[in-house]
Coordinates of C-alpha atoms in Angstrom, one line a residue:
T1461 CA 0.0 0.0 0.0
F1462 CA 1.0 3.6 -0.5
S1463 CA 2.5 5.6 2.3
S1464 CA 1.4 9.2 2.6
A1465 CA 3.8 11.7 1.0
T1466 CA 5.5 14.4 3.0
S1467 CA 5.5 18.1 2.2
V1468 CA 8.8 19.6 1.0
E1469 CA 10.1 23.1 0.3
N1470 CA 13.1 24.0 -1.8
A1471 CA 13.0 20.6 -3.6
P1472 CA 14.7 20.3 -7.0
S1473 CA 12.5 21.0 -9.9
P1474 CA 10.7 17.9 -11.2
T1475 CA 10.9 16.9 -14.8
A1476 CA 8.3 15.1 -17.0
S1477 CA 10.4 13.0 -19.3
P1478 CA 10.8 9.2 -19.8
Q1479 CA 14.5 9.8 -20.1
A1480 CA 14.5 10.4 -16.3
T1481 CA 14.4 6.6 -15.7
K1482 CA 17.5 5.0 -14.4
P1483 CA 17.8 1.3 -15.0
A1484 CA 19.9 -0.8 -12.7
G1485 CA 23.5 0.3 -13.1
K1486 CA 25.5 -1.7 -15.7
G1487 CA 27.8 -4.2 -13.9
K1488 CA 25.8 -4.0 -10.6
F1489 CA 24.3 -7.3 -9.5
Y1490 CA 21.3 -8.2 -7.4
S1491 CA 20.8 -11.6 -5.7
V1492 CA 17.8 -13.8 -6.6
I1493 CA 16.7 -17.2 -5.5
L1494 CA 15.3 -19.4 -8.3
V1495 CA 13.4 -22.6 -7.6
D1496 CA 12.7 -25.2 -10.3
K1497 CA 10.0 -27.6 -9.2
A1498 CA 10.6 -29.9 -12.2
T1499 CA 14.1 -30.6 -11.0
S1500 CA 13.6 -30.0 -7.2
S1501 CA 16.4 -27.5 -7.2
I1502 CA 17.3 -24.1 -5.8
E1503 CA 19.7 -21.7 -7.5
L1504 CA 21.4 -18.8 -5.9
A1505 CA 21.9 -16.4 -8.8
K1506 CA 22.8 -12.8 -9.5
L1507 CA 20.9 -10.6 -11.9
V1508 CA 23.5 -8.8 -14.0
D1509 CA 22.6 -6.5 -16.9
G1510 CA 19.2 -8.1 -17.2
E1511 CA 20.1 -11.8 -17.0
Y1512 CA 20.7 -14.4 -14.3
V1513 CA 24.2 -15.8 -13.6
T1514 CA 24.0 -18.9 -11.4
L1515 CA 26.4 -18.9 -8.4
K1516 CA 25.3 -22.1 -6.6
K1517 CA 22.7 -24.9 -7.2
L1518 CA 21.2 -26.9 -4.4
H1519 CA 18.7 -29.7 -4.0
A1520 CA 15.2 -28.7 -2.7
T1521 CA 12.5 -30.6 -1.0
L1522 CA 9.1 -29.3 -2.0
G1523 CA 5.4 -29.7 -1.2
K1524 CA 4.2 -33.3 -0.9
V1525 CA 1.4 -32.7 -3.4
K1526 CA 2.6 -31.6 -6.9
G1527 CA 1.1 -28.6 -8.7
D1528 CA 0.5 -24.9 -7.9
K1529 CA -0.8 -24.0 -4.5
Q1530 CA -4.5 -22.9 -4.5
E1531 CA -5.7 -23.1 -0.9
E1532 CA -4.9 -23.5 2.7
G1533 CA -3.7 -27.0 3.6
D1534 CA -3.3 -28.4 0.0
L1535 CA 0.4 -29.3 0.7
K1536 CA 1.5 -27.7 -2.6
T1537 CA 4.3 -25.3 -3.1
P1538 CA 3.1 -22.0 -4.7
E1539 CA 4.4 -20.9 -8.1
G1540 CA 5.1 -17.2 -8.6
I1541 CA 7.4 -14.4 -7.5
Y1542 CA 7.7 -13.6 -3.8
T1543 CA 9.9 -11.6 -1.4
F1544 CA 11.2 -12.5 2.0
T1545 CA 9.6 -10.8 5.0
E1546 CA 11.4 -12.1 8.0
L1547 CA 14.4 -14.2 9.2
K1548 CA 13.7 -16.6 12.0
K1549 CA 16.4 -18.4 14.0
G1550 CA 17.4 -19.2 17.5
S1551 CA 15.3 -20.4 20.4
G1552 CA 12.1 -18.9 18.9
L1553 CA 12.2 -21.2 15.9
P1554 CA 10.6 -24.6 16.2
P1555 CA 13.2 -27.4 15.7
K1556 CA 11.5 -28.8 12.5
Y1557 CA 12.7 -25.7 10.6
G1558 CA 16.4 -26.4 11.3
A1559 CA 19.0 -23.7 11.7
M1560 CA 16.9 -20.8 10.2
A1561 CA 13.9 -19.9 8.1
F1562 CA 13.0 -17.1 5.8
T1563 CA 9.3 -16.3 5.6
T1564 CA 7.8 -15.1 2.3
N1565 CA 4.9 -12.8 1.4
Y1566 CA 2.7 -15.6 0.0
P1567 CA -0.1 -15.0 -0.8
N1568 CA 1.2 -11.9 -2.5
N1569 CA -1.1 -9.2 -4.1
Y1570 CA -1.4 -11.2 -7.3
D1571 CA -2.4 -14.4 -5.4
Q1572 CA -5.0 -12.5 -3.3
I1573 CA -6.6 -11.1 -6.5
A1574 CA -6.7 -14.7 -7.9
G1575 CA -8.4 -16.0 -4.7
R1576 CA -5.5 -18.2 -3.5
T1577 CA -5.3 -18.8 0.2
G1578 CA -2.9 -20.3 2.7
H1579 CA 0.1 -18.9 4.7
G1580 CA 3.4 -19.9 6.2
I1581 CA 5.3 -20.6 3.0
W1582 CA 9.0 -20.4 4.0
L1583 CA 12.4 -21.2 2.7
H1584 CA 13.9 -23.1 5.6
A1585 CA 16.2 -25.9 6.8
T1586 CA 15.3 -29.0 8.8
N1587 CA 16.4 -31.0 11.8
E1588 CA 15.6 -34.2 10.0
P1589 CA 18.3 -34.6 7.2
A1590 CA 16.6 -37.8 5.9
R1591 CA 13.7 -35.6 4.6
L1592 CA 16.1 -34.0 2.1
N1593 CA 16.6 -37.4 0.3
E1594 CA 13.1 -36.8 -1.0
D1595 CA 12.0 -34.3 -3.7
Y1596 CA 8.5 -33.8 -2.2
D1597 CA 8.3 -34.0 1.5
S1598 CA 7.2 -30.6 2.8
E1599 CA 3.9 -29.0 3.6
G1600 CA 4.4 -26.5 0.8
C1601 CA 7.7 -24.8 1.9
V1602 CA 11.1 -24.9 0.1
V1603 CA 13.5 -26.9 2.3
C1604 CA 17.3 -27.4 2.1
K1605 CA 20.1 -28.3 4.4
N1606 CA 21.3 -26.3 7.4
D1607 CA 24.7 -25.5 6.0
E1608 CA 23.1 -24.6 2.6
I1609 CA 20.6 -22.1 4.0
A1610 CA 23.5 -20.5 5.9
E1611 CA 25.3 -20.0 2.6
L1612 CA 22.2 -18.4 1.1
A1613 CA 21.4 -16.1 4.0
P1614 CA 24.1 -13.4 3.4
S1615 CA 22.6 -12.8 -0.1
I1616 CA 19.0 -12.4 1.0
R1617 CA 17.8 -8.8 1.7
L1618 CA 14.4 -8.8 3.4
G1619 CA 11.7 -7.2 1.3
L1620 CA 14.0 -6.9 -1.8
T1621 CA 15.5 -10.2 -2.7
P1622 CA 12.9 -12.2 -4.7
I1623 CA 12.4 -15.9 -4.8
L1624 CA 10.9 -17.1 -8.1
I1625 CA 9.3 -20.5 -8.0
F1626 CA 8.8 -22.1 -11.4
P1627 CA 6.9 -25.2 -12.5
H1628 CA 9.9 -25.6 -14.8
L1629 CA 12.7 -23.0 -15.2
T1630 CA 13.4 -22.8 -18.9
D1631 CA 15.9 -20.6 -20.7
E1632 CA 13.3 -18.1 -21.9
Y1633 CA 12.9 -16.9 -18.3
R1634 CA 16.6 -16.4 -17.6
K1635 CA 17.1 -13.1 -19.3
P1636 CA 14.1 -11.0 -18.0
G1637 CA 15.8 -7.6 -18.4
K1638 CA 16.6 -8.2 -22.0
D1639 CA 13.0 -8.2 -23.2
P1640 CA 12.4 -4.8 -25.0
S1641 CA 8.6 -5.1 -24.8
I1642 CA 8.4 -4.9 -21.0
R1643 CA 10.9 -2.1 -20.8
T1644 CA 8.8 -0.1 -23.4
F1645 CA 5.7 -0.8 -21.3
F1646 CA 7.4 0.5 -18.2
D1647 CA 8.7 3.6 -19.9
S1648 CA 5.4 4.5 -21.4
W1649 CA 3.6 4.1 -18.0
I1650 CA 6.1 6.5 -16.4
H1651 CA 5.7 9.0 -19.2
A1652 CA 1.9 8.9 -19.0
W1653 CA 2.1 9.4 -15.2
E1654 CA 4.5 12.3 -15.4
T1655 CA 2.6 14.0 -18.2
R1656 CA -0.7 13.5 -16.3
N1657 CA -2.3 11.8 -19.3
I1658 CA -4.9 10.0 -17.3
D1659 CA -6.4 8.0 -20.2
E1660 CA -3.0 6.8 -21.4
Y1661 CA -2.0 6.1 -17.8
I1662 CA -5.0 4.0 -16.9
D1663 CA -4.7 2.0 -20.1
H1664 CA -1.7 0.4 -18.5
Y1665 CA -3.9 -1.2 -15.8
H1666 CA -5.6 -4.5 -15.8
S1667 CA -9.4 -4.8 -15.5
D1668 CA -8.9 -6.8 -12.3
F1669 CA -6.5 -4.3 -10.8
S1670 CA -6.5 -3.8 -7.1
A1671 CA -4.3 -1.6 -4.8
Q1672 CA -4.9 0.5 -1.7
G1673 CA -8.5 -0.8 -1.5
K1674 CA -9.2 0.6 -5.0
D1675 CA -10.2 -1.1 -8.2
R1676 CA -9.3 0.2 -11.6
D1677 CA -12.2 2.8 -11.8
A1678 CA -11.5 4.1 -8.3
W1679 CA -7.8 4.3 -9.1
K1680 CA -8.5 6.4 -12.1
T1681 CA -10.7 8.7 -10.1
Y1682 CA -8.0 9.0 -7.4
K1683 CA -5.3 9.8 -9.9
S1684 CA -7.5 12.2 -11.8
Q1685 CA -8.0 14.2 -8.6
L1686 CA -4.2 14.4 -8.1
N1687 CA -3.7 15.4 -11.7
S1688 CA -6.1 18.3 -11.3
R1689 CA -4.2 19.5 -8.2
Y1690 CA -0.7 19.3 -9.5
A1691 CA 1.0 21.2 -12.3
E1692 CA 4.0 18.9 -12.5
I1693 CA 4.7 15.4 -11.4
S1694 CA 8.1 13.6 -11.5
I1695 CA 8.6 9.9 -10.6
G1696 CA 12.4 9.6 -11.2
P1697 CA 12.7 5.8 -11.1
E1698 CA 16.1 4.3 -10.3
D1699 CA 17.4 0.8 -10.2
I1700 CA 14.6 -0.7 -12.3
L1701 CA 14.7 -4.5 -12.2
Y1702 CA 12.5 -7.0 -14.2
Y1703 CA 11.6 -10.5 -13.1
R1704 CA 9.6 -12.8 -15.4
H1705 CA 7.5 -15.8 -14.5
P1706 CA 5.0 -17.8 -16.6
K1707 CA 2.1 -16.1 -14.7
Y1708 CA 3.3 -12.5 -14.6
W1709 CA 6.1 -10.0 -14.5
M1710 CA 7.3 -8.3 -11.4
I1711 CA 9.0 -4.9 -11.8
T1712 CA 10.8 -3.3 -8.9
F1713 CA 12.3 0.2 -8.7
T1714 CA 13.1 3.1 -6.4
Q1715 CA 10.5 5.8 -6.8
N1716 CA 11.5 9.4 -6.2
Y1717 CA 8.1 11.2 -6.3
R1718 CA 8.0 15.0 -6.7
S1719 CA 4.9 17.2 -7.4
K1720 CA 4.4 20.9 -7.8
L1721 CA 1.1 22.6 -7.2
K1722 CA -0.7 24.7 -9.8
G1723 CA -0.1 27.8 -7.7
G1724 CA 3.6 27.3 -7.9
A1725 CA 4.3 25.9 -4.5
W1726 CA 5.9 22.4 -4.0
G1727 CA 3.4 19.7 -3.3
H1728 CA 4.8 16.4 -2.0
R1729 CA 7.8 14.2 -2.1
S1730 CA 8.5 10.6 -1.2
R1731 CA 11.2 8.1 -1.8
G1732 CA 10.5 4.4 -1.6
T1733 CA 10.4 0.9 -3.3
K1734 CA 7.6 0.3 -5.8
I1735 CA 6.7 -3.2 -6.9
L1736 CA 4.5 -3.7 -10.0
Y1737 CA 2.8 -7.0 -10.8
V1738 CA 2.2 -7.1 -14.6
A1739 CA -0.1 -9.7 -16.1
E1740 CA -1.2 -10.2 -19.7
E1741 CA -4.7 -9.1 -20.7
A1742 CA -6.0 -9.3 -24.3
G1743 CA -2.4 -10.0 -25.4
K1744 CA -1.0 -6.9 -23.7
P1745 CA 0.9 -6.3 -20.4
K1746 CA -1.2 -4.6 -17.8
I1747 CA -0.5 -3.7 -14.1
I1748 CA -2.7 -5.9 -12.0
A1749 CA -1.4 -4.8 -8.6
E1750 CA 1.3 -2.5 -7.1
T1751 CA 2.8 -1.9 -3.7
Y1752 CA 4.9 0.9 -2.2
T1753 CA 7.2 0.9 0.8
Q1754 CA 8.5 4.2 2.1
L1755 CA 12.3 4.6 2.5
M1756 CA 13.9 6.7 5.1
W1757 CA 15.5 10.0 3.8

């Protein structure tokens, strides 16, 4: 959900140009966890210049029932793109989870719109090593050895590092940032937002869109009201990252929001992490959900 923006004076002048976007710096890398259910494997990879480079590959034990998780208690491992929300270890962690566990945000915004239920999907270790001889012996979690999760832990940033769980990880999903169509879609969305073109802007949204308690029509009304108030809007996206899954895309970036009132005064500013879930509708990419987390200045 969106955090409220804070007032600002003497802020730099906003611009309204798609050239303001700043993709992830060339040569920089971002950690990612890839899970292939077809091979019962976990990969620690880095996303470099739009493609994954595998650093380590491990065996994974997955849900006892094959297929994509749909509801509470079905013993299936969900398929999609998730982020880690908490690290659990020490005396507060039940022994069955081994040395440590990372909780995930399943069901994410996309899952909630799709009506999927359940909770407690974790990446964790186990105090029963024999379980790891099986490919499918969890209640829906992704399980590996104690020493292996300890190797993964330093690469995981809560709220930022994604875990992508695939029914089968094929080569077409290994270069998400190289797809020009999704990059064009993102740039055109930013441009429509910054130029306050409400019809072009809302055309980027899915008919099933939901965020901040608003559907697509309510979102259009909300954004129209802001457009009528502001003379200028600048988004200033930085570190744009693209992740592709058979179900949807996830785009993350740092949003540097600036607005200027029609009377000439500065409106609001905020800096935070925006996540877009982009699903196909009528053969075109559309934003079906989005979240925003405020960063400290």
